[in-house]
PDB file of C-alpha atoms in Angstrom:
ATOM      1  CA  UNK A   1      -4.738   9.226  11.013  1.00  0.00           C
ATOM      2  CA  UNK A   2      -5.972   9.284   7.436  1.00  0.00           C
ATOM      3  CA  UNK A   3      -4.515  11.635   4.908  1.00  0.00           C
ATOM      4  CA  UNK A   4      -4.779  11.846   1.164  1.00  0.00           C
ATOM      5  CA  UNK A   5      -1.544  12.186  -0.701  1.00  0.00           C
ATOM      6  CA  UNK A   6      -1.432  13.065  -4.380  1.00  0.00           C
ATOM      7  CA  UNK A   7       1.951  12.471  -5.881  1.00  0.00           C
ATOM      8  CA  UNK A   8       2.584  14.542  -9.007  1.00  0.00           C
ATOM      9  CA  UNK A   9       4.914  13.264 -11.678  1.00  0.00           C
ATOM     10  CA  UNK A  10       4.934  15.463 -14.718  1.00  0.00           C
ATOM     11  CA  UNK A  11       1.327  16.071 -15.716  1.00  0.00           C
ATOM     12  CA  UNK A  12       0.004  12.756 -14.385  1.00  0.00           C
ATOM     13  CA  UNK A  13      -1.482  12.221 -10.954  1.00  0.00           C
ATOM     14  CA  UNK A  14      -2.386   9.058  -9.115  1.00  0.00           C
ATOM     15  CA  UNK A  15      -4.148   9.739  -5.840  1.00  0.00           C
ATOM     16  CA  UNK A  16      -2.878   7.415  -3.139  1.00  0.00           C
ATOM     17  CA  UNK A  17      -4.485   7.653   0.264  1.00  0.00           C
ATOM     18  CA  UNK A  18      -2.484   6.537   3.272  1.00  0.00           C
ATOM     19  CA  UNK A  19      -3.549   5.378   6.687  1.00  0.00           C
ATOM     20  CA  UNK A  20      -1.165   4.549   9.513  1.00  0.00           C
ATOM     21  CA  UNK A  21      -2.762   2.096  11.937  1.00  0.00           C
ATOM     22  CA  UNK A  22      -2.097   2.062  15.682  1.00  0.00           C
ATOM     23  CA  UNK A  23       0.360  -0.841  15.298  1.00  0.00           C
ATOM     24  CA  UNK A  24       2.386   1.119  12.711  1.00  0.00           C
ATOM     25  CA  UNK A  25       1.083  -0.758   9.674  1.00  0.00           C
ATOM     26  CA  UNK A  26       0.686   1.489   6.639  1.00  0.00           C
ATOM     27  CA  UNK A  27      -2.315   1.041   4.344  1.00  0.00           C
ATOM     28  CA  UNK A  28      -1.810   2.475   0.849  1.00  0.00           C
ATOM     29  CA  UNK A  29      -4.898   2.793  -1.360  1.00  0.00           C
ATOM     30  CA  UNK A  30      -4.274   3.917  -4.931  1.00  0.00           C
ATOM     31  CA  UNK A  31      -7.363   5.253  -6.696  1.00  0.00           C
ATOM     32  CA  UNK A  32      -7.821   4.897 -10.428  1.00  0.00           C
ATOM     33  CA  UNK A  33      -5.386   3.430 -12.934  1.00  0.00           C
ATOM     34  CA  UNK A  34      -1.814   2.450 -12.092  1.00  0.00           C
ATOM     35  CA  UNK A  35       0.184   3.048 -15.228  1.00  0.00           C
ATOM     36  CA  UNK A  36       3.633   4.304 -16.065  1.00  0.00           C
ATOM     37  CA  UNK A  37       4.521   6.288 -19.163  1.00  0.00           C
ATOM     38  CA  UNK A  38       7.747   7.748 -20.494  1.00  0.00           C
ATOM     39  CA  UNK A  39       6.687  11.203 -19.277  1.00  0.00           C
ATOM     40  CA  UNK A  40       5.994  10.152 -15.693  1.00  0.00           C
ATOM     41  CA  UNK A  41       7.894   8.627 -12.851  1.00  0.00           C
ATOM     42  CA  UNK A  42       6.172   5.879 -10.967  1.00  0.00           C
ATOM     43  CA  UNK A  43       3.808   7.119  -8.256  1.00  0.00           C
ATOM     44  CA  UNK A  44       3.317   3.686  -6.713  1.00  0.00           C
ATOM     45  CA  UNK A  45       7.029   2.987  -6.407  1.00  0.00           C
ATOM     46  CA  UNK A  46       7.509   6.465  -4.959  1.00  0.00           C
ATOM     47  CA  UNK A  47       4.879   5.681  -2.304  1.00  0.00           C
ATOM     48  CA  UNK A  48       6.735   2.515  -1.299  1.00  0.00           C
ATOM     49  CA  UNK A  49      10.022   4.418  -1.124  1.00  0.00           C
ATOM     50  CA  UNK A  50       8.522   7.189   1.019  1.00  0.00           C
ATOM     51  CA  UNK A  51       7.007   4.585   3.342  1.00  0.00           C
ATOM     52  CA  UNK A  52      10.419   2.966   3.818  1.00  0.00           C
ATOM     53  CA  UNK A  53      12.043   6.354   4.457  1.00  0.00           C
ATOM     54  CA  UNK A  54       9.479   6.980   7.209  1.00  0.00           C
ATOM     55  CA  UNK A  55      10.074   3.557   8.752  1.00  0.00           C
ATOM     56  CA  UNK A  56       6.810   1.951   7.645  1.00  0.00           C
ATOM     57  CA  UNK A  57       7.950  -1.577   6.820  1.00  0.00           C
ATOM     58  CA  UNK A  58       4.594  -3.339   7.197  1.00  0.00           C
ATOM     59  CA  UNK A  59       2.389  -2.296   4.311  1.00  0.00           C
ATOM     60  CA  UNK A  60      -1.028  -3.335   3.078  1.00  0.00           C
ATOM     61  CA  UNK A  61      -1.602  -2.238  -0.511  1.00  0.00           C
ATOM     62  CA  UNK A  62      -5.388  -1.997  -0.847  1.00  0.00           C
ATOM     63  CA  UNK A  63      -6.160  -2.392  -4.540  1.00  0.00           C
ATOM     64  CA  UNK A  64      -9.949  -2.188  -4.193  1.00  0.00           C
ATOM     65  CA  UNK A  65     -10.071   1.266  -5.816  1.00  0.00           C
ATOM     66  CA  UNK A  66      -7.579   0.496  -8.576  1.00  0.00           C
ATOM     67  CA  UNK A  67      -9.447   0.580 -11.876  1.00  0.00           C
ATOM     68  CA  UNK A  68      -6.669  -0.604 -14.184  1.00  0.00           C
ATOM     69  CA  UNK A  69      -3.045  -1.689 -14.004  1.00  0.00           C
ATOM     70  CA  UNK A  70      -0.837  -1.972 -17.066  1.00  0.00           C
ATOM     71  CA  UNK A  71       2.329  -4.065 -17.247  1.00  0.00           C
ATOM     72  CA  UNK A  72       4.473  -1.098 -16.194  1.00  0.00           C
ATOM     73  CA  UNK A  73       2.253  -0.497 -13.189  1.00  0.00           C
ATOM     74  CA  UNK A  74       2.522  -4.189 -12.296  1.00  0.00           C
ATOM     75  CA  UNK A  75       6.302  -3.990 -12.626  1.00  0.00           C
ATOM     76  CA  UNK A  76       6.300  -0.981 -10.268  1.00  0.00           C
ATOM     77  CA  UNK A  77       4.227  -2.961  -7.772  1.00  0.00           C
ATOM     78  CA  UNK A  78       6.761  -5.808  -7.889  1.00  0.00           C
ATOM     79  CA  UNK A  79       9.726  -3.416  -7.584  1.00  0.00           C
ATOM     80  CA  UNK A  80       8.094  -1.729  -4.588  1.00  0.00           C
ATOM     81  CA  UNK A  81       7.381  -5.105  -2.974  1.00  0.00           C
ATOM     82  CA  UNK A  82      10.997  -6.160  -3.581  1.00  0.00           C
ATOM     83  CA  UNK A  83      12.382  -2.943  -2.091  1.00  0.00           C
ATOM     84  CA  UNK A  84      10.259  -3.297   1.062  1.00  0.00           C
ATOM     85  CA  UNK A  85      11.261  -6.955   1.451  1.00  0.00           C
ATOM     86  CA  UNK A  86      14.963  -6.145   1.032  1.00  0.00           C
ATOM     87  CA  UNK A  87      14.734  -3.599   3.833  1.00  0.00           C
ATOM     88  CA  UNK A  88      13.262  -6.217   6.164  1.00  0.00           C
ATOM     89  CA  UNK A  89       9.610  -5.326   5.681  1.00  0.00           C
ATOM     90  CA  UNK A  90       6.554  -7.057   4.304  1.00  0.00           C
ATOM     91  CA  UNK A  91       3.693  -6.212   1.941  1.00  0.00           C
ATOM     92  CA  UNK A  92       0.249  -7.740   1.458  1.00  0.00           C
ATOM     93  CA  UNK A  93      -1.907  -6.989  -1.568  1.00  0.00           C
ATOM     94  CA  UNK A  94      -5.462  -6.648  -0.272  1.00  0.00           C
ATOM     95  CA  UNK A  95      -8.506  -6.961  -2.497  1.00  0.00           C
ATOM     96  CA  UNK A  96      -6.606  -7.320  -5.787  1.00  0.00           C
ATOM     97  CA  UNK A  97      -8.650  -7.243  -8.959  1.00  0.00           C
ATOM     98  CA  UNK A  98      -9.028 -10.350 -11.098  1.00  0.00           C
ATOM     99  CA  UNK A  99      -6.536  -8.936 -13.607  1.00  0.00           C
ATOM    100  CA  UNK A 100      -3.894  -8.433 -10.888  1.00  0.00           C
ATOM    101  CA  UNK A 101      -4.529 -11.970  -9.592  1.00  0.00           C
ATOM    102  CA  UNK A 102      -4.100 -13.233 -13.149  1.00  0.00           C
ATOM    103  CA  UNK A 103      -0.792 -11.361 -13.549  1.00  0.00           C
ATOM    104  CA  UNK A 104       0.441 -12.776 -10.228  1.00  0.00           C
ATOM    105  CA  UNK A 105      -0.510 -16.276 -11.361  1.00  0.00           C
ATOM    106  CA  UNK A 106       1.026 -16.203 -14.839  1.00  0.00           C
ATOM    107  CA  UNK A 107       4.255 -14.668 -13.523  1.00  0.00           C
ATOM    108  CA  UNK A 108       4.270 -17.255 -10.697  1.00  0.00           C
ATOM    109  CA  UNK A 109       4.555 -14.447  -8.167  1.00  0.00           C
ATOM    110  CA  UNK A 110       1.365 -15.522  -6.421  1.00  0.00           C
ATOM    111  CA  UNK A 111       3.432 -18.106  -4.557  1.00  0.00           C
ATOM    112  CA  UNK A 112       5.647 -15.430  -2.974  1.00  0.00           C
ATOM    113  CA  UNK A 113       3.545 -12.245  -2.814  1.00  0.00           C
ATOM    114  CA  UNK A 114       0.863 -12.361  -0.136  1.00  0.00           C
ATOM    115  CA  UNK A 115      -2.673 -11.510  -1.186  1.00  0.00           C
ATOM    116  CA  UNK A 116      -5.889 -11.251   0.788  1.00  0.00           C
ATOM    117  CA  UNK A 117      -9.539 -10.842  -0.070  1.00  0.00           C
ATOM    118  CA  UNK A 118     -10.063  -8.129   2.568  1.00  0.00           C
ATOM    119  CA  UNK A 119      -8.122  -5.729   4.788  1.00  0.00           C
ATOM    120  CA  UNK A 120      -8.561  -7.716   8.008  1.00  0.00           C
ATOM    121  CA  UNK A 121      -7.125 -10.846   6.400  1.00  0.00           C
ATOM    122  CA  UNK A 122      -4.244  -8.784   5.015  1.00  0.00           C
ATOM    123  CA  UNK A 123      -3.459  -7.369   8.440  1.00  0.00           C
ATOM    124  CA  UNK A 124      -3.554 -10.854   9.946  1.00  0.00           C
ATOM    125  CA  UNK A 125      -1.103 -12.096   7.285  1.00  0.00           C
ATOM    126  CA  UNK A 126       1.313  -9.314   8.235  1.00  0.00           C
ATOM    127  CA  UNK A 127       0.974 -10.018  11.948  1.00  0.00           C
ATOM    128  CA  UNK A 128       1.390 -13.770  11.534  1.00  0.00           C
ATOM    129  CA  UNK A 129       4.739 -13.465   9.788  1.00  0.00           C
ATOM    130  CA  UNK A 130       3.847 -16.308   7.416  1.00  0.00           C
ATOM    131  CA  UNK A 131       5.776 -15.958   4.172  1.00  0.00           C
ATOM    132  CA  UNK A 132       2.938 -16.829   1.809  1.00  0.00           C
ATOM    133  CA  UNK A 133      -0.300 -18.789   2.012  1.00  0.00           C
ATOM    134  CA  UNK A 134      -1.049 -19.094  -1.702  1.00  0.00           C
ATOM    135  CA  UNK A 135      -0.386 -22.438  -3.400  1.00  0.00           C
TER     136      UNK A 135
END
């Protein structure tokens, strides 16, 4: 079941498509920039919160269609990841851009946040239950 969800916050919109797989894993795919401004709430964080409310605790965040992420967007990603983890779930970042990989490296979060180069690898990381494979 694939559905497009556009979450409106003020005048800004970040389209985030969702797909629930047969095993209950949720794939979130934000399209375009992930930014947060004073006038907008955080669409990405809202998507994580809605997923938790619906019981989707295994999430692949597919970043292949993300064109830009500012520091506030990155912070929202980390807050969403933290919230899912605290509720007993898990998140894998699939196909992150070089800039997101760089942010994960310089913040030393790459050692605790799972990343994968493709969706299949991301799904396998979730199924395996391994905490993190990055050095």
